[in-house]
Amino acid sequence: MNYEETKNMNIPDRLTRDLYQEICRIPLIDPHSHINPLSAPSRSLVDILGYHYYTELAHSAGMDQAALAPEISPREKVRSILGFMNRIDNSVQYSWFLEIARSFLGFQGDRVSADDCDSLFDKSEQVFGNPGWEDDVLRKSGVEKVFLTNDFDDPLEGFDTAKYVPCLRTDDLVFHLDKVATRERLNRATKSDVSNVAELRHAIGTLFQHFQARGAKACAISLPPSFAPTHVEEARAEVAFAAILRDDANDTERTILASFVFWTLAEFCKEYRLPFDLMIGVNRRVYPTGVFQGQDLFDQRTSLIQYGALFNAFPTVKFPISVLTSVQNQELVSYSWIFPNVLTNGHWWYSNIPAYIEPDCRARLQAVPKTKQIGYYSDAYKLEFILPKFNMYRRILAGVLANDFVRPGIYTEKGALDLAKLLLRDNTQAIFGA
Amino acid sequence: MNYEETKNMNIPDRLTRDLYQEICRIPLIDPHSHINPLSAPSRSLVDILGYHYYTELAHSAGMDQAALAPEISPREKVRSILGFMNRIDNSVQYSWFLEIARSFLGFQGDRVSADDCDSLFDKSEQVFGNPGWEDDVLRKSGVEKVFLTNDFDDPLEGFDTAKYVPCLRTDDLVFHLDKVATRERLNRATKSDVSNVAELRHAIGTLFQHFQARGAKACAISLPPSFAPTHVEEARAEVAFAAILRDDANDTERTILASFVFWTLAEFCKEYRLPFDLMIGVNRRVYPTGVFQGQDLFDQRTSLIQYGALFNAFPTVKFPISVLTSVQNQELVSYSWIFPNVLTNGHWWYSNIPAYIEPDCRARLQAVPKTKQIGYYSDAYKLEFILPKFNMYRRILAGVLANDFVRPGIYTEKGALDLAKLLLRDNTQAIFGA
Amino acid sequence: MNYEETKNMNIPDRLTRDLYQEICRIPLIDPHSHINPLSAPSRSLVDILGYHYYTELAHSAGMDQAALAPEISPREKVRSILGFMNRIDNSVQYSWFLEIARSFLGFQGDRVSADDCDSLFDKSEQVFGNPGWEDDVLRKSGVEKVFLTNDFDDPLEGFDTAKYVPCLRTDDLVFHLDKVATRERLNRATKSDVSNVAELRHAIGTLFQHFQARGAKACAISLPPSFAPTHVEEARAEVAFAAILRDDANDTERTILASFVFWTLAEFCKEYRLPFDLMIGVNRRVYPTGVFQGQDLFDQRTSLIQYGALFNAFPTVKFPISVLTSVQNQELVSYSWIFPNVLTNGHWWYSNIPAYIEPDCRARLQAVPKTKQIGYYSDAYKLEFILPKFNMYRRILAGVLANDFVRPGIYTEKGALDLAKLLLRDNTQAIFGA
């Protein structure tokens, strides 16, 4: 029995297993990732275990951050992280790693430890170093297209935008325009010298032009729990922006400008017919001395009502929404059921574990039009993570389809698989025009 | 095999199925609906598919609201909505419709579409037009009594109040007394000319007298997430009411008067021994250009602590509480476990889908005295919806009873059915005196 | 078949049952209780049914508090509470009582009522009056050590601190130092005359010295939902404390002093290497006329972000955290996954029912390092409650291990039991050094 067969045997319910196996045949479009298209697959095991999910969990479990210092070799970094695996082998993140090791590196064991460092590291260099690896991993993972997360000043050159779909990430524009460096990046990217809000708006328009010309299919942003955007009169924005340019802005002025830029982005999304992915609820740098990318957390006290004015003002803009808690998901289910332009999007970050995916997915499938749901995205930094993350989702989806749809006679197995295809592929194509 | 048999076969677990079938024999009292007793059943399919659950989901899935314009014929409205069913056939609301079509209209298919419009519409006119239909649907649904939602100025005439139980709905009094039209309705209904708070209080008392004389069994209100009522001194209320009468009130004055009227309602509930149904958490007109009754949403940031003063001030008034999210349900479980006068009431609106009913129901059954739980209400506008909505609840209840009570040996099957009878009938009788 | 066998037969799934039986063999360390070590077991049934879980549920279900008045005999109090059991026999709290009656009092029936009062009461006096009962109940419950909750001025004398582990409870110091009585207790306990913050800090240090000398293994506190501690400059604390000493403090000054004392406690936890148990979210006296200990409730609108500054300021202090709602648990899972010094601790109070334990436990096991989880504590006031409460948790844990870990092939049964041993014993030893 090979690995794939073993894996499927681990779904004890036959109907769920059958559905899972069929769902795995649906060619994927991954609608959100952090893949660098110029270096999409891993080069060695450090690209796998350097993923913040492992560094932050190992650190949380006791690993000193000195183990990750720049002067430490990739192999020794991996050895340190593997040395803490026996404290986190209960986690779903560990199971992703084990699935990568088994699927791609021929690992045969049940548990992985520091003792496996050298053999796995050597094997990873060998496998990942193969010139055909990028195509291999995409094929083995059944992936056709991967959406990217591009800085606003990304030249978007040197890669196949039909395979790696550009996406304009706008956090810096909305939340960091008070930094000189951000404004300089904007000026350089748009060949402008922005000194008022009219010029700012024009520069943002130039970014949209550039992104659309290079095949971008979405605009995206992550938002703190307190953010509540409103339309800002240009005159008020002008005063706030002037204060920012003088490096003399207070919090209110920063908030006004953030709202103004955010609203302007929505206006361009309307003009350029781009969906605007909102990832709602993250506070940055809550643990500022944590590992790289392992510093952000959330405050559950947030509501989609904060975006009510936005949803009403832009009925033609589609807003695929990601949230961080199950109670926000309950709001999301209701808002997507009412607002034509609000859509459910994947299972994000801290909510991306089976204990939360399963109830969140069930609720969406029971109450949101099936054409408005984007089932899942990988959020991956390296291609190898697409397989285990989507497999986790596909197993859960298969179980929900079996128990909530096929067994009660709502759908046949064929009907359930059609729904899965919407969630994993067709809706993404229709919503983003990808 | 007839439809009923097929339906029951769809519960794969035998114990759950047995319990479900027995639970279906319990004669229902539906403790909250929006049934118009003068026109209780549907007259044609447009009364079924015109229910906001279908218009809002079809609209959310892409249907232009022009399809619902007044000049469009009922048949064509139905055709439009049916044309969007293939986008929402995953939803539990769709399953209610299918159950209506199968149970009452002899529909035999597995899916319904615009192609079924004419045959279903014709059949609906034929079936619903039968003069005995009202009694038929009540009998087929096993319903003995249905609670209504009556405007405060409802004459409550022309119907059998033993079958259709009046209930004083008070949203307008609490939240819309700043509108001339509301005050005129109040004056007309009470033959008064309210110009100060003493007269206002007297007029409200007149309403209670009228409702009680006509057999009303509850006072009810839906409340926004931010509402936090307190006792208001009459002098402060007088100032606020004077400003409102002058059409010169600010938000604070409106809030003061709302609190005053709400508190006055609680005082009359005490005097007239009427339970006060609180439906907590809805914001009105969040999507103001949505379809009729498909515009309201919520903000999960609300707490029952906002009603702490009320619960303490009126220990003899029973407060059956409905909430909109599972985290509010967690509060409700705890508040009902502590406060003798706080009771759990049904599964309301956006929380009325199996993914939320099941965990909410489990928690209540594990921690709230069984005599303080009102299991379910239909919230229906037309009698035909009572059957599929209660069936949904009964299926979930049967599963929870099987897994949490019968299998672990806590109750025998007989004991579990006794509990179901409390939830579906006996508690409603005892709590409302119905 | 004896009682133990029957009980286990009630777990219908064989794998879960097998795991449960093995988990029951793990010797327990109970990391949080309210046991009085000088009177640890019950003396009669009134110590069991006088537990607030029964008095508050009986009262909530309709029992007049007169039944609990001081002049009522213990036997008659028990009779009254038993008389309301038929209204709460659905509750998990009732099932704890039934398990106590069956396990310790030889009760054979299926339901318990006022008719059982005399026989059970007599039997309880006989069994609990046995001089070896304390050791018996600990042995039958498989308990090695029990953590206490000691007032700051507890002499900690007259008991075996190896078996009953002292724990410094600090609610009074943080939230009631504005009361003369609290300050007098502090002065007496520390032989001081505290009149400024330097002396206050010194007195608190004296308490830590005393507790550590007597084997204390933790500092603990319960916190209201609105509390958000920050570091307070000593000068600001001085002004606030002076106002309090003059009995002239406003709310702001009380909050400043609370923050100052709380922060000072964290500093001493650091110095004395004591974990600081935070029990977050309870509002005291929400129902002030409720039964003793049945007056407190919560407000779900709280966030762990309120403790962000604390977690960052004290990286060497371990913070085992208890929360009251599942959405707070979702935050806790994420904060424990990121912050090395944040740990998950048990299932507290209103969240201590299977409907919430199960999802909360699943999420922790999927995303928090397994070495950072304290599975459960009894919170018991009398030793007899440790068995049924831990059994409830062990049954749930066995089910989660079976379905989420063993069946999907993540752990062998042996591996799952090793995890259970961490949760129930090893982590408690490692984290508290017990």
CSV table of N, CA and C in Angstrom, one decimal, chain C residues 256-351:
chain,number,residue,atom,x,y,z
C,256,ILE,N,-6.4,52.7,38.8
C,256,ILE,CA,-5.0,52.9,38.9
C,256,ILE,C,-4.4,52.0,39.9
C,257,LEU,N,-4.9,52.0,41.1
C,257,LEU,CA,-4.4,51.2,42.2
C,257,LEU,C,-4.5,49.7,41.9
C,258,ALA,N,-5.6,49.3,41.3
C,258,ALA,CA,-5.8,47.9,40.9
C,258,ALA,C,-4.7,47.5,39.9
C,259,SER,N,-4.5,48.3,38.9
C,259,SER,CA,-3.5,48.0,37.9
C,259,SER,C,-2.1,47.9,38.6
C,260,PHE,N,-1.8,48.9,39.5
C,260,PHE,CA,-0.5,48.9,40.2
C,260,PHE,C,-0.3,47.6,41.0
C,261,VAL,N,-1.3,47.2,41.8
C,261,VAL,CA,-1.2,46.0,42.6
C,261,VAL,C,-1.0,44.8,41.7
C,262,PHE,N,-1.8,44.7,40.7
C,262,PHE,CA,-1.8,43.6,39.8
C,262,PHE,C,-0.4,43.5,39.2
C,263,TRP,N,0.2,44.6,38.7
C,263,TRP,CA,1.5,44.6,38.1
C,263,TRP,C,2.6,44.2,39.1
C,264,THR,N,2.4,44.7,40.3
C,264,THR,CA,3.3,44.3,41.4
C,264,THR,C,3.3,42.8,41.7
C,265,LEU,N,2.1,42.2,41.6
C,265,LEU,CA,2.0,40.8,41.8
C,265,LEU,C,2.7,40.1,40.7
C,266,ALA,N,2.6,40.5,39.5
C,266,ALA,CA,3.4,39.9,38.4
C,266,ALA,C,4.9,40.0,38.6
C,267,GLU,N,5.3,41.2,39.2
C,267,GLU,CA,6.7,41.3,39.4
C,267,GLU,C,7.2,40.3,40.5
C,268,PHE,N,6.4,40.1,41.5
C,268,PHE,CA,6.8,39.1,42.5
C,268,PHE,C,6.7,37.7,42.0
C,269,CYS,N,5.7,37.4,41.1
C,269,CYS,CA,5.6,36.1,40.4
C,269,CYS,C,6.9,35.8,39.7
C,270,LYS,N,7.4,36.9,39.0
C,270,LYS,CA,8.7,36.8,38.4
C,270,LYS,C,9.9,36.5,39.3
C,271,GLU,N,9.9,37.3,40.4
C,271,GLU,CA,11.0,37.1,41.4
C,271,GLU,C,10.9,35.7,42.1
C,272,TYR,N,9.7,35.3,42.4
C,272,TYR,CA,9.5,34.0,43.1
C,272,TYR,C,9.3,32.9,42.2
C,273,ARG,N,9.3,33.1,40.9
C,273,ARG,CA,9.1,32.1,39.9
C,273,ARG,C,7.8,31.3,40.1
C,274,LEU,N,6.8,32.0,40.3
C,274,LEU,CA,5.5,31.4,40.5
C,274,LEU,C,4.6,31.7,39.2
C,275,PRO,N,4.0,30.7,38.7
C,275,PRO,CA,3.0,31.0,37.6
C,275,PRO,C,1.9,31.8,38.2
C,276,PHE,N,1.3,32.6,37.3
C,276,PHE,CA,0.2,33.5,37.7
C,276,PHE,C,-1.0,33.1,36.9
C,277,ASP,N,-1.9,32.4,37.6
C,277,ASP,CA,-3.2,31.9,37.0
C,277,ASP,C,-4.1,33.1,36.8
C,278,LEU,N,-4.5,33.4,35.6
C,278,LEU,CA,-5.5,34.4,35.3
C,278,LEU,C,-6.8,33.8,34.9
C,279,MET,N,-7.9,34.1,35.6
C,279,MET,CA,-9.2,33.6,35.3
C,279,MET,C,-10.0,34.8,34.8
C,280,ILE,N,-10.2,34.9,33.5
C,280,ILE,CA,-10.6,36.2,32.9
C,280,ILE,C,-12.1,36.2,32.5
C,281,GLY,N,-12.7,37.2,33.0
C,281,GLY,CA,-14.0,37.5,32.4
C,281,GLY,C,-15.3,37.6,33.3
C,282,VAL,N,-15.1,37.4,34.7
C,282,VAL,CA,-16.3,37.4,35.5
C,282,VAL,C,-16.7,38.7,36.1
C,283,ASN,N,-17.9,39.1,35.9
C,283,ASN,CA,-18.5,40.2,36.7
C,283,ASN,C,-19.1,39.7,37.9
C,284,ARG,N,-18.8,40.3,39.0
C,284,ARG,CA,-19.3,39.9,40.3
C,284,ARG,C,-20.7,40.5,40.6
C,285,ARG,N,-21.6,39.8,41.3
C,285,ARG,CA,-22.8,40.4,41.8
C,285,ARG,C,-23.7,40.9,40.7
C,286,VAL,N,-23.8,40.2,39.6
C,286,VAL,CA,-24.7,40.7,38.5
C,286,VAL,C,-26.2,40.4,39.0
C,287,TYR,N,-26.4,39.3,39.8
C,287,TYR,CA,-27.7,39.0,40.3
C,287,TYR,C,-27.5,39.0,41.8
C,288,PRO,N,-27.5,40.3,42.4
C,288,PRO,CA,-27.0,40.4,43.8
C,288,PRO,C,-27.9,39.7,44.8
C,289,THR,N,-29.2,39.4,44.5
C,289,THR,CA,-30.0,38.7,45.4
C,289,THR,C,-30.1,37.2,45.1
C,290,GLY,N,-29.2,36.8,44.3
C,290,GLY,CA,-29.1,35.3,44.0
C,290,GLY,C,-28.6,34.6,45.2
C,291,VAL,N,-28.5,33.2,45.1
C,291,VAL,CA,-28.0,32.4,46.2
C,291,VAL,C,-26.5,32.7,46.4
C,292,PHE,N,-26.0,32.3,47.5
C,292,PHE,CA,-24.5,32.4,47.8
C,292,PHE,C,-23.7,31.8,46.7
C,293,GLN,N,-22.8,32.6,46.1
C,293,GLN,CA,-21.9,32.1,45.0
C,293,GLN,C,-22.7,31.9,43.7
C,294,GLY,N,-23.9,32.3,43.7
C,294,GLY,CA,-24.7,32.1,42.4
C,294,GLY,C,-25.2,33.5,41.9
C,295,GLN,N,-24.3,34.5,42.0
C,295,GLN,CA,-24.6,35.8,41.6
C,295,GLN,C,-23.8,36.4,40.5
C,296,ASP,N,-22.8,35.7,40.1
C,296,ASP,CA,-21.8,36.3,39.1
C,296,ASP,C,-22.1,35.8,37.7
C,297,LEU,N,-21.9,36.7,36.8
C,297,LEU,CA,-22.1,36.3,35.4
C,297,LEU,C,-21.0,37.0,34.6
C,298,PHE,N,-21.2,37.0,33.2
C,298,PHE,CA,-20.1,37.6,32.5
C,298,PHE,C,-20.6,38.5,31.3
C,299,ASP,N,-19.7,39.1,30.7
C,299,ASP,CA,-19.9,39.9,29.5
C,299,ASP,C,-18.9,39.4,28.4
C,300,GLN,N,-19.5,38.8,27.3
C,300,GLN,CA,-18.6,38.2,26.4
C,300,GLN,C,-17.7,39.2,25.7
C,301,ARG,N,-17.9,40.5,25.8
C,301,ARG,CA,-17.1,41.5,25.1
C,301,ARG,C,-15.8,41.8,25.9
C,302,THR,N,-14.9,40.8,25.8
C,302,THR,CA,-13.6,41.0,26.4
C,302,THR,C,-12.6,40.4,25.5
C,303,SER,N,-11.3,40.7,25.7
C,303,SER,CA,-10.3,40.2,24.8
C,303,SER,C,-9.0,40.0,25.5
C,304,LEU,N,-8.2,39.0,25.1
C,304,LEU,CA,-6.9,38.8,25.7
C,304,LEU,C,-5.9,39.9,25.2
C,305,ILE,N,-6.3,40.7,24.2
C,305,ILE,CA,-5.4,41.8,23.9
C,305,ILE,C,-5.3,42.8,25.1
C,306,GLN,N,-6.2,42.7,26.0
C,306,GLN,CA,-6.2,43.6,27.2
C,306,GLN,C,-5.0,43.2,28.1
C,307,TYR,N,-4.4,42.0,27.9
C,307,TYR,CA,-3.3,41.5,28.6
C,307,TYR,C,-2.0,41.5,27.8
C,308,GLY,N,-2.1,42.0,26.6
C,308,GLY,CA,-0.9,42.0,25.7
C,308,GLY,C,0.3,42.7,26.4
C,309,ALA,N,0.1,43.8,27.0
C,309,ALA,CA,1.3,44.5,27.6
C,309,ALA,C,1.9,43.6,28.7
C,310,LEU,N,1.0,43.0,29.5
C,310,LEU,CA,1.5,42.1,30.6
C,310,LEU,C,2.3,40.9,30.0
C,311,PHE,N,1.8,40.3,29.0
C,311,PHE,CA,2.5,39.1,28.5
C,311,PHE,C,3.9,39.5,28.0
C,312,ASN,N,3.9,40.7,27.4
C,312,ASN,CA,5.2,41.2,26.9
C,312,ASN,C,6.2,41.6,28.0
C,313,ALA,N,5.6,42.2,29.0
C,313,ALA,CA,6.5,42.7,30.1
C,313,ALA,C,7.1,41.6,31.0
C,314,PHE,N,6.4,40.5,31.0
C,314,PHE,CA,6.9,39.4,31.9
C,314,PHE,C,7.1,38.1,31.2
C,315,PRO,N,8.1,38.1,30.3
C,315,PRO,CA,8.3,36.9,29.5
C,315,PRO,C,8.7,35.6,30.3
C,316,THR,N,9.2,35.8,31.5
C,316,THR,CA,9.6,34.6,32.3
C,316,THR,C,8.5,34.2,33.2
C,317,VAL,N,7.4,34.9,33.3
C,317,VAL,CA,6.3,34.5,34.1
C,317,VAL,C,5.3,33.6,33.3
C,318,LYS,N,5.0,32.5,33.7
C,318,LYS,CA,4.0,31.7,33.0
C,318,LYS,C,2.6,32.1,33.4
C,319,PHE,N,1.7,32.3,32.4
C,319,PHE,CA,0.3,32.7,32.7
C,319,PHE,C,-0.6,31.6,32.2
C,320,PRO,N,-1.0,30.7,33.1
C,320,PRO,CA,-2.1,29.8,32.8
C,320,PRO,C,-3.4,30.5,32.8
C,321,ILE,N,-4.1,30.4,31.7
C,321,ILE,CA,-5.3,31.3,31.5
C,321,ILE,C,-6.6,30.5,31.4
C,322,SER,N,-7.6,30.9,32.2
C,322,SER,CA,-8.9,30.4,32.1
C,322,SER,C,-9.9,31.4,31.5
C,323,VAL,N,-10.8,31.0,30.7
C,323,VAL,CA,-11.7,31.9,30.1
C,323,VAL,C,-13.2,31.3,30.2
C,324,LEU,N,-14.1,32.2,29.9
C,324,LEU,CA,-15.5,31.8,30.1
C,324,LEU,C,-16.3,31.5,28.9
C,325,THR,N,-15.8,31.9,27.7
C,325,THR,CA,-16.6,31.6,26.5
C,325,THR,C,-15.8,31.0,25.4
C,326,SER,N,-16.4,30.3,24.4
C,326,SER,CA,-15.7,29.7,23.4
C,326,SER,C,-15.0,30.7,22.4
C,327,VAL,N,-15.5,31.9,22.3
C,327,VAL,CA,-14.8,32.8,21.5
C,327,VAL,C,-13.6,33.3,22.2
C,328,GLN,N,-13.6,33.5,23.5
C,328,GLN,CA,-12.4,33.8,24.3
C,328,GLN,C,-11.5,32.6,24.2
C,329,ASN,N,-12.0,31.4,24.1
C,329,ASN,CA,-11.1,30.2,24.0
C,329,ASN,C,-10.4,30.3,22.6
C,330,GLN,N,-11.1,30.8,21.6
C,330,GLN,CA,-10.5,30.9,20.3
C,330,GLN,C,-9.3,31.9,20.4
C,331,GLU,N,-9.5,33.0,21.1
C,331,GLU,CA,-8.4,33.9,21.3
C,331,GLU,C,-7.3,33.2,22.1
C,332,LEU,N,-7.7,32.5,23.1
C,332,LEU,CA,-6.7,31.8,24.0
C,332,LEU,C,-5.8,30.8,23.2
C,333,VAL,N,-6.5,30.0,22.3
C,333,VAL,CA,-5.7,29.1,21.5
C,333,VAL,C,-4.7,29.9,20.7
C,334,SER,N,-5.0,31.0,20.1
C,334,SER,CA,-4.1,31.8,19.3
C,334,SER,C,-3.0,32.4,20.1
C,335,TYR,N,-3.4,33.0,21.3
C,335,TYR,CA,-2.4,33.7,22.1
C,335,TYR,C,-1.4,32.6,22.7
C,336,SER,N,-1.9,31.4,23.0
C,336,SER,CA,-1.0,30.4,23.5
C,336,SER,C,-0.1,29.8,22.4
C,337,TRP,N,-0.5,29.9,21.2
C,337,TRP,CA,0.2,29.4,20.1
C,337,TRP,C,1.4,30.4,19.8
C,338,ILE,N,1.2,31.7,20.1
C,338,ILE,CA,2.2,32.7,19.8
C,338,ILE,C,3.0,33.1,21.0
C,339,PHE,N,2.5,33.3,22.2
C,339,PHE,CA,3.2,33.8,23.3
C,339,PHE,C,3.8,32.6,24.1
C,340,PRO,N,5.1,32.5,24.3
C,340,PRO,CA,5.7,31.3,25.0
C,340,PRO,C,5.1,31.2,26.5
C,341,ASN,N,4.8,32.4,27.0
C,341,ASN,CA,4.4,32.4,28.4
C,341,ASN,C,2.8,32.3,28.7
C,342,VAL,N,2.1,32.1,27.6
C,342,VAL,CA,0.6,32.0,27.8
C,342,VAL,C,0.3,30.5,27.6
C,343,LEU,N,-0.5,30.0,28.6
C,343,LEU,CA,-0.8,28.6,28.6
C,343,LEU,C,-2.3,28.4,28.8
C,344,THR,N,-2.9,27.3,28.3
C,344,THR,CA,-4.3,27.1,28.4
C,344,THR,C,-4.5,26.3,29.7
C,345,ASN,N,-5.6,26.7,30.4
C,345,ASN,CA,-5.8,26.1,31.8
C,345,ASN,C,-7.3,25.7,32.0
C,346,GLY,N,-7.6,24.4,31.8
C,346,GLY,CA,-8.9,23.9,32.2
C,346,GLY,C,-10.1,24.5,31.5
C,347,HIS,N,-11.2,24.2,32.0
C,347,HIS,CA,-12.5,24.6,31.4
C,347,HIS,C,-13.3,25.2,32.6
C,348,TRP,N,-13.4,26.5,32.6
C,348,TRP,CA,-13.8,27.2,33.8
C,348,TRP,C,-15.3,27.5,33.9
C,349,TRP,N,-16.0,27.1,35.0
C,349,TRP,CA,-17.2,27.6,35.4
C,349,TRP,C,-18.3,27.5,34.3
C,350,TYR,N,-18.8,28.6,33.8
C,350,TYR,CA,-19.9,28.5,32.8
C,350,TYR,C,-19.5,27.8,31.5
C,351,SER,N,-18.2,27.7,31.2
C,351,SER,CA,-17.8,26.9,30.0
C,351,SER,C,-17.5,25.5,30.4
